[in-house]
PDB file of C-alpha atoms in Angstrom:
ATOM      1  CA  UNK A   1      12.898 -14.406  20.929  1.00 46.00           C
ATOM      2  CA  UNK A   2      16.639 -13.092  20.934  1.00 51.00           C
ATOM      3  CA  UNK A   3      16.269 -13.066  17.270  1.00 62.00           C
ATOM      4  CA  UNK A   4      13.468 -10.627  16.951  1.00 59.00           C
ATOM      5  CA  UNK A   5      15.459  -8.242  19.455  1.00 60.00           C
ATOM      6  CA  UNK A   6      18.674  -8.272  17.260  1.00 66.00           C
ATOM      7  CA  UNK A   7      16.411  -7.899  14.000  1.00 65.00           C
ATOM      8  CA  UNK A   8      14.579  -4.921  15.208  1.00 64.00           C
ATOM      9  CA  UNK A   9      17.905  -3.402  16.457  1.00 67.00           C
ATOM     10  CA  UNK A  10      19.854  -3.759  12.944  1.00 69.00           C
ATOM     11  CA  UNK A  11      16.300  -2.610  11.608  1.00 67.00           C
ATOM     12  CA  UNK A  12      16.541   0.416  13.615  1.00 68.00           C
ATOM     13  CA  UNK A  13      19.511   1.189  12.719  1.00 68.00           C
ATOM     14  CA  UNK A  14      19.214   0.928   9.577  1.00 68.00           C
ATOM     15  CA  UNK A  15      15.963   2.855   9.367  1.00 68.00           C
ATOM     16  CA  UNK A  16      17.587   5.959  10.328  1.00 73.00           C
ATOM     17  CA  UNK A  17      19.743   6.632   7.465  1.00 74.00           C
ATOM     18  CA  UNK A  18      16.249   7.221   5.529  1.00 75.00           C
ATOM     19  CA  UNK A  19      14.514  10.356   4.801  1.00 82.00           C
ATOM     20  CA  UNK A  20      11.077  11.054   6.514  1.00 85.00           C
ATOM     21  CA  UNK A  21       9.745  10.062   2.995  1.00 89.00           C
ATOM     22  CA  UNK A  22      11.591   7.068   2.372  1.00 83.00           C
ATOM     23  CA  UNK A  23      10.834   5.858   6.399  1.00 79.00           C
ATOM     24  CA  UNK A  24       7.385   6.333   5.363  1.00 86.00           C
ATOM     25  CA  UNK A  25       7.068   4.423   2.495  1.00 86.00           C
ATOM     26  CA  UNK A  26       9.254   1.380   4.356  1.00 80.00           C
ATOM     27  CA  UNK A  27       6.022   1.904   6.991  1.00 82.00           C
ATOM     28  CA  UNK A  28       3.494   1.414   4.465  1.00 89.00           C
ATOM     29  CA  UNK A  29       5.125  -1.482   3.082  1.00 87.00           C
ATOM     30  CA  UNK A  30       6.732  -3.215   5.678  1.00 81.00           C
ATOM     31  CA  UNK A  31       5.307  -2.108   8.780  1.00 82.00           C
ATOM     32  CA  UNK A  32       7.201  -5.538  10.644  1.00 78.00           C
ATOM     33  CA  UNK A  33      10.497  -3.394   9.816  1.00 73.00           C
ATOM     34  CA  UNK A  34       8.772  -0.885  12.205  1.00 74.00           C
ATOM     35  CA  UNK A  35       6.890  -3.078  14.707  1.00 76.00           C
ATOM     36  CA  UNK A  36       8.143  -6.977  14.837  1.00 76.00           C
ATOM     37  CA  UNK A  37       5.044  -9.576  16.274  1.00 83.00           C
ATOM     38  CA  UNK A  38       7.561 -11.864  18.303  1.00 82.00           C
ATOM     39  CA  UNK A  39       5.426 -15.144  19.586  1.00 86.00           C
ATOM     40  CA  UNK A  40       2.245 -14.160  17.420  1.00 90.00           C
ATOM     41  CA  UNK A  41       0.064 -17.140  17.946  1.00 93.00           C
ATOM     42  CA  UNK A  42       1.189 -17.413  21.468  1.00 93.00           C
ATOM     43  CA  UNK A  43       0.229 -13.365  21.608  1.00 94.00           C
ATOM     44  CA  UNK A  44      -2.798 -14.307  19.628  1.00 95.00           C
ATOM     45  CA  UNK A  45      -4.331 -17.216  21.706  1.00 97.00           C
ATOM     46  CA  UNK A  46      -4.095 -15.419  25.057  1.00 96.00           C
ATOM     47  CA  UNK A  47      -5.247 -11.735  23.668  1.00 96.00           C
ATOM     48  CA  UNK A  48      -8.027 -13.674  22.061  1.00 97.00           C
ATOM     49  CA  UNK A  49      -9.252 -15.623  25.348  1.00 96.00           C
ATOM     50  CA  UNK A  50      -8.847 -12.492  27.470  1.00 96.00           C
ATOM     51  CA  UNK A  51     -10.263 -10.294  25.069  1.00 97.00           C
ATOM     52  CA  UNK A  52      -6.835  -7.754  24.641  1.00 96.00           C
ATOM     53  CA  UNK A  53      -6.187  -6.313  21.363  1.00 96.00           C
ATOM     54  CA  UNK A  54      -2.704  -8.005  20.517  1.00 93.00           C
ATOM     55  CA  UNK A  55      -1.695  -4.411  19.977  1.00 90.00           C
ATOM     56  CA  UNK A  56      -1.781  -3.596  23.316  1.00 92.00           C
ATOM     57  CA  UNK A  57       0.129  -6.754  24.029  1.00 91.00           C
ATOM     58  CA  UNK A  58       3.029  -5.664  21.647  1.00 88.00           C
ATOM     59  CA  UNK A  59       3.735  -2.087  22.621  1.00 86.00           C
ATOM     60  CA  UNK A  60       3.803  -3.069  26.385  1.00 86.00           C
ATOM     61  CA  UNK A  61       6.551  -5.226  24.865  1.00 84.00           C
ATOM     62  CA  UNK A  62       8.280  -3.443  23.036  1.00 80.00           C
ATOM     63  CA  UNK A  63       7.995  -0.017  25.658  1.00 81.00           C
ATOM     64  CA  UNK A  64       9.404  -2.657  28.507  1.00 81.00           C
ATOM     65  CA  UNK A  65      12.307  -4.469  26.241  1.00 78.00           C
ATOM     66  CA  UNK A  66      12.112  -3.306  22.571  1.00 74.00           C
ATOM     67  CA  UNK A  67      11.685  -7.460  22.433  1.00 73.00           C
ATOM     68  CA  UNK A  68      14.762  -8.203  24.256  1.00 74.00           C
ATOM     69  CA  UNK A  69      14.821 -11.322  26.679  1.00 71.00           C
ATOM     70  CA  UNK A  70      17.660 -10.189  28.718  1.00 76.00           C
ATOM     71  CA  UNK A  71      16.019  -6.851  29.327  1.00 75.00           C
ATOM     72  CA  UNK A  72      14.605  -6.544  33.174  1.00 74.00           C
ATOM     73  CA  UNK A  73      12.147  -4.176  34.197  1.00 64.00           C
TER      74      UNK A  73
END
């Protein structure tokens, strides 16, 4: 799980030297660069039985931690 914080950090970082065109085009063709699934089938089994759009799931994450595990709300 630390991983995917630390990934979407350097991502981020990274990102940000890019034009509005070029951040764009990194969207449309890697959209994890953007938005990282940590856990997906775990995500996807529970969202699944309760009936929650995974995307929901994943923005309360990332909103709350931006997918760190040390983060505490």
């Amino acid at each position: 799980y630390y991983h995917y914080a630390e990934l979407y950090k350097q991502n981020q970082q990274f990102i940000e030297i890019f034009s509005y065109d070029d951040k764009l085009d990194l969207y449309q063709e890697h959209p994890y660069f953007f938005f990282p699934y940590p856990h997906e089938e775990l995500i996807k089994f529970h969202t699944t039985k309760m009936n929650v759009p995974k995307e929901i799931v994943y923005s309360l994450m990332r909103q709350e931690s931006l997918f760190d595990p040390k983060a505490r709300s």
